[in-house]
């Protein structure tokens, strides 16, 4: 499988990154979380996904503590709250994130989910940040096909680089129309909660397949996702052993028989489903 995904502009990013949702919420685990992030970067998982929402900025500060000296190796992603997504609000929110992250630029800046601000305003703010060098790319999160169609009608909307959504082996709704829509436009999909925050079913196909690879069900679920073309996965791992487990998923190449067994237990969608969020 490819170790990279390609952005619409032609640049590549690691297909397996590191998420930070629910990190920096327990002071007693901070050292462990810092070490986990640093290990992930050493293993090549240099895409770091965070947001101003995560711990109200605390996750961004954790990333800075862990990785400020690694900045040039990173593809750094953060997100703006919908209520901060006016043209000026986006710029101001980005400045706050940059300060917390101790950097002068973001590689990718996302609208966390759609709110009440017109998309034209948000895109204008993103484009202003891009022109000034504060961000390299921008995108969205939790957008369905109709939202994406509307986004592309906004001035500058065609420069959207990605859409981050809930997607994993148990949440396959995006496969019906969103993934094909994005593939047609050569836009990678970023999958958050790629192992359903550790709530995948025990036993069944994932367990059986895992036994043949000496892998856990979670590694099989992550390998399944990484085998999809132009999909980026951003699992959170707050311990070093979990980081290593996630990284090993890159080495697992599932067979057609494995994929059939997964489809039998977790069927692909046959009709449109509302986009899910957690």
Short mmCIF file of N, CA and C in Angstrom, two decimals, residues 8-190:
data_model
loop_
_atom_site.label_atom_id
_atom_site.label_comp_id
_atom_site.label_asym_id
_atom_site.label_seq_id
_atom_site.Cartn_x
_atom_site.Cartn_y
_atom_site.Cartn_z
N UNK A 8 -4.44 17.76 -3.93
CA UNK A 8 -4.82 18.21 -5.27
C UNK A 8 -3.73 18.99 -5.99
N UNK A 9 -2.91 19.73 -5.25
CA UNK A 9 -1.85 20.51 -5.87
C UNK A 9 -0.63 19.71 -6.24
N UNK A 10 -0.61 18.43 -5.86
CA UNK A 10 0.50 17.56 -6.23
C UNK A 10 1.43 17.18 -5.10
N UNK A 11 1.38 17.87 -3.97
CA UNK A 11 2.23 17.51 -2.84
C UNK A 11 1.75 16.23 -2.18
N UNK A 12 2.65 15.55 -1.47
CA UNK A 12 2.29 14.32 -0.78
C UNK A 12 2.39 14.50 0.73
N UNK A 13 1.59 13.73 1.44
CA UNK A 13 1.59 13.73 2.90
C UNK A 13 1.53 12.28 3.36
N UNK A 14 1.99 11.98 4.58
CA UNK A 14 1.90 10.61 5.08
C UNK A 14 0.45 10.14 5.15
N UNK A 15 0.20 8.91 4.71
CA UNK A 15 -1.15 8.36 4.79
C UNK A 15 -1.53 8.01 6.22
N UNK A 16 -0.54 7.81 7.07
CA UNK A 16 -0.79 7.53 8.49
C UNK A 16 -0.20 8.65 9.32
N UNK A 17 -1.06 9.39 9.99
CA UNK A 17 -0.62 10.49 10.84
C UNK A 17 -0.94 10.21 12.30
N UNK A 18 -0.95 11.28 13.09
CA UNK A 18 -1.23 11.17 14.51
C UNK A 18 -2.30 12.19 14.90
N UNK A 19 -3.36 11.71 15.53
CA UNK A 19 -4.39 12.60 16.04
C UNK A 19 -4.11 12.99 17.48
N UNK A 20 -4.80 14.04 17.94
CA UNK A 20 -4.57 14.53 19.30
C UNK A 20 -5.87 14.79 20.07
N UNK A 21 -7.00 14.34 19.55
CA UNK A 21 -8.28 14.53 20.24
C UNK A 21 -8.23 13.81 21.59
N UNK A 22 -8.62 14.51 22.67
CA UNK A 22 -8.62 14.01 24.05
C UNK A 22 -7.23 13.91 24.66
N UNK A 23 -6.22 14.41 23.97
CA UNK A 23 -4.91 14.50 24.60
C UNK A 23 -4.81 15.82 25.36
N UNK A 24 -3.84 15.93 26.25
CA UNK A 24 -3.61 17.12 27.08
C UNK A 24 -4.77 17.39 28.04
N UNK A 25 -5.50 16.34 28.38
CA UNK A 25 -6.62 16.51 29.31
C UNK A 25 -6.29 15.98 30.71
N UNK A 26 -5.14 15.31 30.84
CA UNK A 26 -4.74 14.73 32.12
C UNK A 26 -3.27 15.05 32.34
N UNK A 27 -3.00 15.91 33.31
CA UNK A 27 -1.61 16.35 33.54
C UNK A 27 -0.69 15.17 33.87
N UNK A 28 -1.24 14.14 34.49
CA UNK A 28 -0.43 12.99 34.86
C UNK A 28 0.04 12.17 33.67
N UNK A 29 -0.57 12.38 32.52
CA UNK A 29 -0.20 11.61 31.33
C UNK A 29 0.60 12.44 30.33
N UNK A 30 0.93 13.67 30.71
CA UNK A 30 1.54 14.58 29.73
C UNK A 30 2.89 14.06 29.22
N UNK A 31 3.73 13.61 30.10
CA UNK A 31 5.04 13.13 29.65
C UNK A 31 4.88 11.96 28.69
N UNK A 32 3.97 11.06 29.01
CA UNK A 32 3.72 9.90 28.16
C UNK A 32 3.21 10.32 26.79
N UNK A 33 2.34 11.33 26.76
CA UNK A 33 1.80 11.82 25.49
C UNK A 33 2.88 12.51 24.66
N UNK A 34 3.73 13.29 25.30
CA UNK A 34 4.83 13.93 24.60
C UNK A 34 5.73 12.88 23.97
N UNK A 35 6.07 11.86 24.73
CA UNK A 35 6.93 10.80 24.22
C UNK A 35 6.27 10.05 23.07
N UNK A 36 4.97 9.84 23.15
CA UNK A 36 4.26 9.14 22.08
C UNK A 36 4.30 9.94 20.78
N UNK A 37 4.05 11.23 20.86
CA UNK A 37 4.10 12.06 19.66
C UNK A 37 5.49 12.07 19.05
N UNK A 38 6.50 12.17 19.88
CA UNK A 38 7.86 12.20 19.36
C UNK A 38 8.24 10.86 18.71
N UNK A 39 7.83 9.77 19.31
CA UNK A 39 8.10 8.46 18.72
C UNK A 39 7.41 8.34 17.37
N UNK A 40 6.16 8.77 17.29
CA UNK A 40 5.46 8.71 16.03
C UNK A 40 6.19 9.43 14.91
N UNK A 41 6.71 10.61 15.22
CA UNK A 41 7.46 11.37 14.22
C UNK A 41 8.72 10.60 13.82
N UNK A 42 9.40 10.01 14.79
CA UNK A 42 10.61 9.24 14.47
C UNK A 42 10.27 8.06 13.55
N UNK A 43 9.08 7.52 13.68
CA UNK A 43 8.66 6.39 12.83
C UNK A 43 8.11 6.84 11.48
N UNK A 44 8.07 8.15 11.25
CA UNK A 44 7.61 8.67 9.97
C UNK A 44 6.17 9.15 9.95
N UNK A 45 5.50 9.11 11.10
CA UNK A 45 4.11 9.59 11.18
C UNK A 45 4.13 11.09 11.47
N UNK A 46 4.54 11.84 10.48
CA UNK A 46 4.85 13.26 10.67
C UNK A 46 3.66 14.18 10.43
N UNK A 47 2.53 13.65 10.01
CA UNK A 47 1.31 14.46 9.91
C UNK A 47 0.67 14.48 11.29
N UNK A 48 0.54 15.67 11.86
CA UNK A 48 -0.03 15.84 13.20
C UNK A 48 -1.33 16.61 13.07
N UNK A 49 -2.42 16.02 13.56
CA UNK A 49 -3.74 16.62 13.45
C UNK A 49 -4.21 17.11 14.82
N UNK A 50 -4.53 18.39 14.90
CA UNK A 50 -5.02 18.95 16.16
C UNK A 50 -6.11 19.98 15.84
N UNK A 51 -6.53 20.75 16.83
CA UNK A 51 -7.61 21.72 16.63
C UNK A 51 -7.68 22.67 17.81
N UNK A 52 -8.20 23.87 17.56
CA UNK A 52 -8.38 24.79 18.68
C UNK A 52 -9.42 24.26 19.66
N UNK A 53 -10.32 23.39 19.20
CA UNK A 53 -11.34 22.83 20.08
C UNK A 53 -10.76 21.83 21.08
N UNK A 54 -9.71 21.12 20.72
CA UNK A 54 -9.19 20.05 21.56
C UNK A 54 -8.58 20.64 22.82
N UNK A 55 -9.30 20.45 23.92
CA UNK A 55 -8.84 21.01 25.18
C UNK A 55 -8.81 22.52 25.18
N UNK A 56 -9.61 23.14 24.31
CA UNK A 56 -9.62 24.61 24.16
C UNK A 56 -8.19 25.14 23.98
N UNK A 57 -7.47 24.50 23.07
CA UNK A 57 -6.11 24.93 22.76
C UNK A 57 -5.02 24.15 23.46
N UNK A 58 -5.37 23.36 24.48
CA UNK A 58 -4.35 22.63 25.25
C UNK A 58 -3.64 21.59 24.39
N UNK A 59 -4.36 20.96 23.45
CA UNK A 59 -3.71 19.96 22.60
C UNK A 59 -2.68 20.62 21.68
N UNK A 60 -2.99 21.81 21.18
CA UNK A 60 -2.01 22.53 20.37
C UNK A 60 -0.76 22.84 21.18
N UNK A 61 -0.94 23.23 22.43
CA UNK A 61 0.21 23.52 23.29
C UNK A 61 1.02 22.26 23.57
N UNK A 62 0.34 21.13 23.70
CA UNK A 62 1.04 19.86 23.88
C UNK A 62 1.88 19.52 22.66
N UNK A 63 1.33 19.71 21.47
CA UNK A 63 2.07 19.46 20.24
C UNK A 63 3.31 20.33 20.19
N UNK A 64 3.17 21.60 20.58
CA UNK A 64 4.34 22.48 20.59
C UNK A 64 5.39 22.00 21.57
N UNK A 65 4.97 21.59 22.75
CA UNK A 65 5.93 21.09 23.74
C UNK A 65 6.66 19.86 23.22
N UNK A 66 5.93 18.98 22.53
CA UNK A 66 6.53 17.73 22.06
C UNK A 66 7.39 17.92 20.83
N UNK A 67 6.98 18.83 19.94
CA UNK A 67 7.53 18.79 18.59
C UNK A 67 8.03 20.13 18.05
N UNK A 68 8.13 21.14 18.89
CA UNK A 68 8.58 22.45 18.38
C UNK A 68 9.93 22.36 17.69
N UNK A 69 10.82 21.50 18.20
CA UNK A 69 12.15 21.37 17.60
C UNK A 69 12.15 20.48 16.35
N UNK A 70 10.97 19.93 16.00
CA UNK A 70 10.85 19.06 14.83
C UNK A 70 10.04 19.72 13.72
N UNK A 71 9.78 21.01 13.83
CA UNK A 71 8.79 21.65 12.96
C UNK A 71 9.01 21.38 11.48
N UNK A 72 10.22 21.44 11.01
CA UNK A 72 10.45 21.30 9.58
C UNK A 72 10.21 19.89 9.06
N UNK A 73 10.05 18.93 9.96
CA UNK A 73 9.73 17.55 9.56
C UNK A 73 8.22 17.31 9.49
N UNK A 74 7.44 18.24 10.02
CA UNK A 74 6.02 17.98 10.24
C UNK A 74 5.14 18.51 9.12
N UNK A 75 3.99 17.84 8.96
CA UNK A 75 2.87 18.39 8.22
C UNK A 75 1.81 18.66 9.28
N UNK A 76 1.68 19.92 9.65
CA UNK A 76 0.90 20.32 10.82
C UNK A 76 -0.50 20.78 10.42
N UNK A 77 -1.50 20.13 11.02
CA UNK A 77 -2.91 20.40 10.70
C UNK A 77 -3.62 20.91 11.95
N UNK A 78 -4.38 21.99 11.81
CA UNK A 78 -5.27 22.41 12.89
C UNK A 78 -6.62 22.82 12.29
N UNK A 79 -7.56 23.12 13.19
CA UNK A 79 -8.92 23.39 12.75
C UNK A 79 -9.49 24.60 13.49
N UNK A 80 -10.38 25.28 12.81
CA UNK A 80 -11.04 26.46 13.37
C UNK A 80 -12.48 26.12 13.73
N UNK A 81 -12.93 26.60 14.88
CA UNK A 81 -14.33 26.47 15.29
C UNK A 81 -15.25 27.15 14.26
N UNK A 82 -16.43 26.62 14.02
CA UNK A 82 -17.38 27.30 13.12
C UNK A 82 -17.73 28.72 13.57
N UNK A 83 -17.83 28.94 14.89
CA UNK A 83 -18.21 30.29 15.34
C UNK A 83 -17.07 31.29 15.19
N UNK A 84 -15.87 30.81 14.85
CA UNK A 84 -14.74 31.71 14.58
C UNK A 84 -14.47 31.82 13.08
N UNK A 85 -15.41 31.35 12.25
CA UNK A 85 -15.11 31.16 10.84
C UNK A 85 -15.54 32.30 9.92
N UNK A 86 -15.76 33.50 10.46
CA UNK A 86 -15.93 34.66 9.59
C UNK A 86 -14.58 35.00 8.96
N UNK A 87 -14.61 35.89 7.98
CA UNK A 87 -13.34 36.20 7.29
C UNK A 87 -12.28 36.67 8.28
N UNK A 88 -12.61 37.62 9.12
CA UNK A 88 -11.64 38.12 10.08
C UNK A 88 -11.44 37.13 11.22
N UNK A 89 -12.52 36.44 11.60
CA UNK A 89 -12.42 35.47 12.69
C UNK A 89 -11.47 34.34 12.38
N UNK A 90 -11.47 33.87 11.14
CA UNK A 90 -10.55 32.81 10.73
C UNK A 90 -9.10 33.27 10.88
N UNK A 91 -8.83 34.48 10.46
CA UNK A 91 -7.47 35.00 10.55
C UNK A 91 -7.04 35.10 12.01
N UNK A 92 -7.91 35.63 12.85
CA UNK A 92 -7.57 35.80 14.26
C UNK A 92 -7.42 34.45 14.96
N UNK A 93 -8.30 33.48 14.64
CA UNK A 93 -8.19 32.16 15.24
C UNK A 93 -6.90 31.47 14.82
N UNK A 94 -6.53 31.64 13.58
CA UNK A 94 -5.28 31.05 13.10
C UNK A 94 -4.08 31.63 13.84
N UNK A 95 -4.09 32.93 14.05
CA UNK A 95 -2.99 33.57 14.78
C UNK A 95 -2.87 32.98 16.19
N UNK A 96 -4.01 32.74 16.84
CA UNK A 96 -3.97 32.15 18.18
C UNK A 96 -3.42 30.72 18.14
N UNK A 97 -3.84 29.95 17.13
CA UNK A 97 -3.32 28.59 17.01
C UNK A 97 -1.82 28.59 16.74
N UNK A 98 -1.38 29.48 15.88
CA UNK A 98 0.05 29.57 15.59
C UNK A 98 0.85 29.89 16.86
N UNK A 99 0.31 30.77 17.67
CA UNK A 99 1.00 31.13 18.92
C UNK A 99 1.08 29.92 19.84
N UNK A 100 -0.03 29.18 19.98
CA UNK A 100 -0.01 28.00 20.85
C UNK A 100 0.91 26.91 20.31
N UNK A 101 0.98 26.79 19.00
CA UNK A 101 1.81 25.77 18.37
C UNK A 101 3.28 26.20 18.21
N UNK A 102 3.55 27.46 18.53
CA UNK A 102 4.91 28.03 18.44
C UNK A 102 5.49 27.85 17.03
N UNK A 103 4.72 28.24 16.06
CA UNK A 103 5.17 28.15 14.68
C UNK A 103 4.66 29.36 13.91
N UNK A 104 5.20 29.56 12.72
CA UNK A 104 4.77 30.71 11.91
C UNK A 104 3.84 30.30 10.78
N UNK A 105 3.52 28.99 10.71
CA UNK A 105 2.67 28.55 9.60
C UNK A 105 2.01 27.21 9.95
N UNK A 106 0.87 26.98 9.34
CA UNK A 106 0.21 25.68 9.35
C UNK A 106 0.32 25.09 7.95
N UNK A 107 0.47 23.79 7.86
CA UNK A 107 0.50 23.15 6.56
C UNK A 107 -0.91 22.93 6.03
N UNK A 108 -1.87 22.79 6.93
CA UNK A 108 -3.27 22.60 6.54
C UNK A 108 -4.16 23.15 7.64
N UNK A 109 -5.16 23.93 7.26
CA UNK A 109 -6.09 24.54 8.22
C UNK A 109 -7.50 24.18 7.77
N UNK A 110 -8.28 23.60 8.68
CA UNK A 110 -9.60 23.08 8.35
C UNK A 110 -10.71 23.81 9.09
N UNK A 111 -11.85 23.98 8.44
CA UNK A 111 -13.08 24.36 9.12
C UNK A 111 -13.62 23.11 9.81
N UNK A 112 -13.75 23.15 11.13
CA UNK A 112 -14.00 21.93 11.90
C UNK A 112 -15.35 21.28 11.55
N UNK A 113 -16.35 22.05 11.41
CA UNK A 113 -17.63 21.59 10.88
C UNK A 113 -18.39 22.82 10.41
N UNK A 114 -19.45 22.61 9.68
CA UNK A 114 -20.15 23.74 9.10
C UNK A 114 -21.05 24.40 10.14
N UNK A 115 -20.97 25.71 10.23
CA UNK A 115 -21.80 26.47 11.14
C UNK A 115 -22.66 27.46 10.39
N UNK A 116 -22.96 28.61 11.02
CA UNK A 116 -23.85 29.58 10.41
C UNK A 116 -23.18 30.63 9.55
N UNK A 117 -21.86 30.68 9.56
CA UNK A 117 -21.14 31.68 8.75
C UNK A 117 -21.17 31.25 7.28
N UNK A 118 -21.50 32.16 6.36
CA UNK A 118 -21.48 31.80 4.94
C UNK A 118 -20.11 31.27 4.51
N UNK A 119 -20.14 30.23 3.70
CA UNK A 119 -18.89 29.62 3.27
C UNK A 119 -17.99 30.61 2.53
N UNK A 120 -18.59 31.57 1.83
CA UNK A 120 -17.80 32.56 1.10
C UNK A 120 -16.89 33.33 2.05
N UNK A 121 -17.38 33.65 3.24
CA UNK A 121 -16.56 34.37 4.22
C UNK A 121 -15.40 33.52 4.71
N UNK A 122 -15.70 32.26 5.04
CA UNK A 122 -14.66 31.38 5.55
C UNK A 122 -13.57 31.16 4.50
N UNK A 123 -13.98 30.90 3.27
CA UNK A 123 -13.01 30.69 2.20
C UNK A 123 -12.15 31.94 2.00
N UNK A 124 -12.78 33.11 2.07
CA UNK A 124 -12.03 34.36 1.92
C UNK A 124 -10.97 34.48 3.01
N UNK A 125 -11.32 34.11 4.24
CA UNK A 125 -10.34 34.13 5.32
C UNK A 125 -9.21 33.14 5.09
N UNK A 126 -9.58 31.93 4.66
CA UNK A 126 -8.54 30.93 4.35
C UNK A 126 -7.61 31.43 3.25
N UNK A 127 -8.18 32.00 2.22
CA UNK A 127 -7.35 32.46 1.10
C UNK A 127 -6.45 33.61 1.51
N UNK A 128 -6.94 34.47 2.39
CA UNK A 128 -6.10 35.55 2.91
C UNK A 128 -4.91 34.97 3.68
N UNK A 129 -5.17 33.95 4.49
CA UNK A 129 -4.10 33.31 5.25
C UNK A 129 -3.11 32.61 4.31
N UNK A 130 -3.63 32.00 3.25
CA UNK A 130 -2.75 31.31 2.31
C UNK A 130 -1.85 32.30 1.58
N UNK A 131 -2.42 33.43 1.16
CA UNK A 131 -1.61 34.43 0.46
C UNK A 131 -0.53 35.02 1.35
N UNK A 132 -0.83 35.14 2.64
CA UNK A 132 0.14 35.73 3.57
C UNK A 132 1.17 34.72 4.07
N UNK A 133 1.03 33.45 3.68
CA UNK A 133 1.99 32.44 4.09
C UNK A 133 1.72 31.85 5.46
N UNK A 134 0.60 32.21 6.09
CA UNK A 134 0.29 31.66 7.42
C UNK A 134 -0.19 30.20 7.33
N UNK A 135 -0.78 29.84 6.19
CA UNK A 135 -1.16 28.45 5.95
C UNK A 135 -0.73 28.08 4.53
N UNK A 136 -0.44 26.80 4.32
CA UNK A 136 -0.07 26.34 2.98
C UNK A 136 -1.29 25.82 2.22
N UNK A 137 -2.19 25.12 2.92
CA UNK A 137 -3.40 24.56 2.32
C UNK A 137 -4.55 24.75 3.30
N UNK A 138 -5.77 24.68 2.78
CA UNK A 138 -6.93 24.70 3.65
C UNK A 138 -7.93 23.64 3.19
N UNK A 139 -8.81 23.28 4.11
CA UNK A 139 -9.83 22.30 3.79
C UNK A 139 -10.98 22.39 4.78
N UNK A 140 -11.76 21.33 4.82
CA UNK A 140 -12.95 21.32 5.67
C UNK A 140 -13.02 19.99 6.42
N UNK A 141 -13.98 19.89 7.32
CA UNK A 141 -14.19 18.67 8.08
C UNK A 141 -15.69 18.48 8.28
N UNK A 142 -16.12 17.23 8.25
CA UNK A 142 -17.53 16.90 8.46
C UNK A 142 -18.46 17.51 7.40
N UNK A 143 -18.00 17.57 6.17
CA UNK A 143 -18.80 18.06 5.05
C UNK A 143 -19.29 16.87 4.22
N UNK A 144 -20.58 16.87 3.90
CA UNK A 144 -21.14 15.86 3.01
C UNK A 144 -21.07 16.37 1.58
N UNK A 145 -21.56 15.57 0.64
CA UNK A 145 -21.42 15.92 -0.77
C UNK A 145 -22.10 17.25 -1.10
N UNK A 146 -23.30 17.47 -0.58
CA UNK A 146 -24.00 18.72 -0.90
C UNK A 146 -23.24 19.93 -0.35
N UNK A 147 -22.62 19.77 0.83
CA UNK A 147 -21.79 20.85 1.38
C UNK A 147 -20.57 21.10 0.50
N UNK A 148 -19.96 20.02 0.04
CA UNK A 148 -18.78 20.16 -0.81
C UNK A 148 -19.14 20.82 -2.14
N UNK A 149 -20.27 20.47 -2.70
CA UNK A 149 -20.71 21.10 -3.95
C UNK A 149 -20.90 22.60 -3.76
N UNK A 150 -21.52 22.97 -2.64
CA UNK A 150 -21.72 24.39 -2.35
C UNK A 150 -20.38 25.09 -2.12
N UNK A 151 -19.47 24.42 -1.42
CA UNK A 151 -18.16 24.99 -1.15
C UNK A 151 -17.44 25.34 -2.46
N UNK A 152 -17.50 24.44 -3.41
CA UNK A 152 -16.77 24.66 -4.66
C UNK A 152 -17.37 25.79 -5.49
N UNK A 153 -18.58 26.21 -5.17
CA UNK A 153 -19.19 27.35 -5.87
C UNK A 153 -18.74 28.68 -5.29
N UNK A 154 -18.18 28.66 -4.06
CA UNK A 154 -17.69 29.90 -3.44
C UNK A 154 -16.41 30.35 -4.13
N UNK A 155 -16.19 31.66 -4.27
CA UNK A 155 -14.94 32.14 -4.87
C UNK A 155 -13.73 31.58 -4.13
N UNK A 156 -12.85 30.90 -4.84
CA UNK A 156 -11.69 30.27 -4.22
C UNK A 156 -11.94 28.89 -3.68
N UNK A 157 -13.19 28.44 -3.70
CA UNK A 157 -13.53 27.16 -3.12
C UNK A 157 -12.86 25.98 -3.78
N UNK A 158 -12.48 26.15 -5.04
CA UNK A 158 -11.85 25.05 -5.77
C UNK A 158 -10.46 24.70 -5.25
N UNK A 159 -9.92 25.55 -4.36
CA UNK A 159 -8.59 25.26 -3.82
C UNK A 159 -8.65 24.41 -2.54
N UNK A 160 -9.84 23.97 -2.17
CA UNK A 160 -9.97 23.09 -1.00
C UNK A 160 -9.10 21.84 -1.20
N UNK A 161 -8.32 21.48 -0.17
CA UNK A 161 -7.35 20.40 -0.29
C UNK A 161 -7.84 19.06 0.22
N UNK A 162 -8.79 19.06 1.16
CA UNK A 162 -9.23 17.80 1.75
C UNK A 162 -10.50 18.00 2.55
N UNK A 163 -11.09 16.90 2.98
CA UNK A 163 -12.28 16.88 3.83
C UNK A 163 -12.04 15.79 4.87
N UNK A 164 -12.07 16.15 6.15
CA UNK A 164 -11.84 15.17 7.21
C UNK A 164 -13.19 14.74 7.78
N UNK A 165 -13.46 13.43 7.75
CA UNK A 165 -14.75 12.92 8.20
C UNK A 165 -14.55 11.65 9.03
N UNK A 166 -15.61 11.26 9.72
CA UNK A 166 -15.63 10.01 10.46
C UNK A 166 -15.74 8.86 9.46
N UNK A 167 -14.72 8.00 9.43
CA UNK A 167 -14.70 6.89 8.48
C UNK A 167 -13.86 5.77 9.04
N UNK A 168 -14.46 4.61 9.17
CA UNK A 168 -13.74 3.41 9.59
C UNK A 168 -14.55 2.19 9.16
N UNK A 169 -14.08 1.02 9.53
CA UNK A 169 -14.71 -0.21 9.03
C UNK A 169 -16.16 -0.35 9.48
N UNK A 170 -16.53 0.27 10.59
CA UNK A 170 -17.91 0.20 11.06
C UNK A 170 -18.74 1.41 10.62
N UNK A 171 -18.13 2.41 10.03
CA UNK A 171 -18.80 3.65 9.60
C UNK A 171 -18.44 3.91 8.14
N UNK A 172 -19.05 3.15 7.25
CA UNK A 172 -18.64 3.15 5.85
C UNK A 172 -19.53 4.03 4.97
N UNK A 173 -20.39 4.83 5.57
CA UNK A 173 -21.27 5.68 4.80
C UNK A 173 -20.59 6.52 3.73
N UNK A 174 -19.40 7.12 4.01
CA UNK A 174 -18.76 7.95 2.99
C UNK A 174 -18.46 7.23 1.69
N UNK A 175 -18.42 5.89 1.72
CA UNK A 175 -18.09 5.15 0.50
C UNK A 175 -19.18 5.27 -0.57
N UNK A 176 -20.41 5.57 -0.15
CA UNK A 176 -21.50 5.56 -1.12
C UNK A 176 -21.36 6.66 -2.16
N UNK A 177 -21.11 7.90 -1.68
CA UNK A 177 -21.00 9.00 -2.64
C UNK A 177 -19.88 9.99 -2.34
N UNK A 178 -19.52 10.17 -1.06
CA UNK A 178 -18.52 11.18 -0.73
C UNK A 178 -17.13 10.76 -1.23
N UNK A 179 -16.73 9.54 -0.95
CA UNK A 179 -15.41 9.09 -1.42
C UNK A 179 -15.29 9.15 -2.94
N UNK A 180 -16.28 8.64 -3.69
CA UNK A 180 -16.17 8.77 -5.15
C UNK A 180 -16.13 10.21 -5.63
N UNK A 181 -16.92 11.08 -4.98
CA UNK A 181 -16.94 12.50 -5.35
C UNK A 181 -15.54 13.10 -5.17
N UNK A 182 -14.91 12.79 -4.04
CA UNK A 182 -13.59 13.33 -3.76
C UNK A 182 -12.53 12.71 -4.67
N UNK A 183 -12.64 11.41 -4.92
CA UNK A 183 -11.68 10.75 -5.80
C UNK A 183 -11.70 11.35 -7.20
N UNK A 184 -12.89 11.68 -7.67
CA UNK A 184 -13.02 12.28 -9.00
C UNK A 184 -12.26 13.59 -9.09
N UNK A 185 -12.15 14.28 -7.96
CA UNK A 185 -11.46 15.57 -7.91
C UNK A 185 -10.05 15.45 -7.34
N UNK A 186 -9.59 14.20 -7.20
CA UNK A 186 -8.25 13.91 -6.70
C UNK A 186 -7.99 14.59 -5.35
N UNK A 187 -8.99 14.56 -4.52
CA UNK A 187 -8.93 15.17 -3.20
C UNK A 187 -8.90 14.06 -2.15
N UNK A 188 -7.85 13.97 -1.34
CA UNK A 188 -7.80 12.89 -0.34
C UNK A 188 -8.83 13.10 0.76
N UNK A 189 -9.28 11.99 1.31
CA UNK A 189 -10.17 12.03 2.46
C UNK A 189 -9.35 11.75 3.71
N UNK A 190 -9.53 12.57 4.73
CA UNK A 190 -8.89 12.32 6.03
C UNK A 190 -9.90 11.63 6.93
#
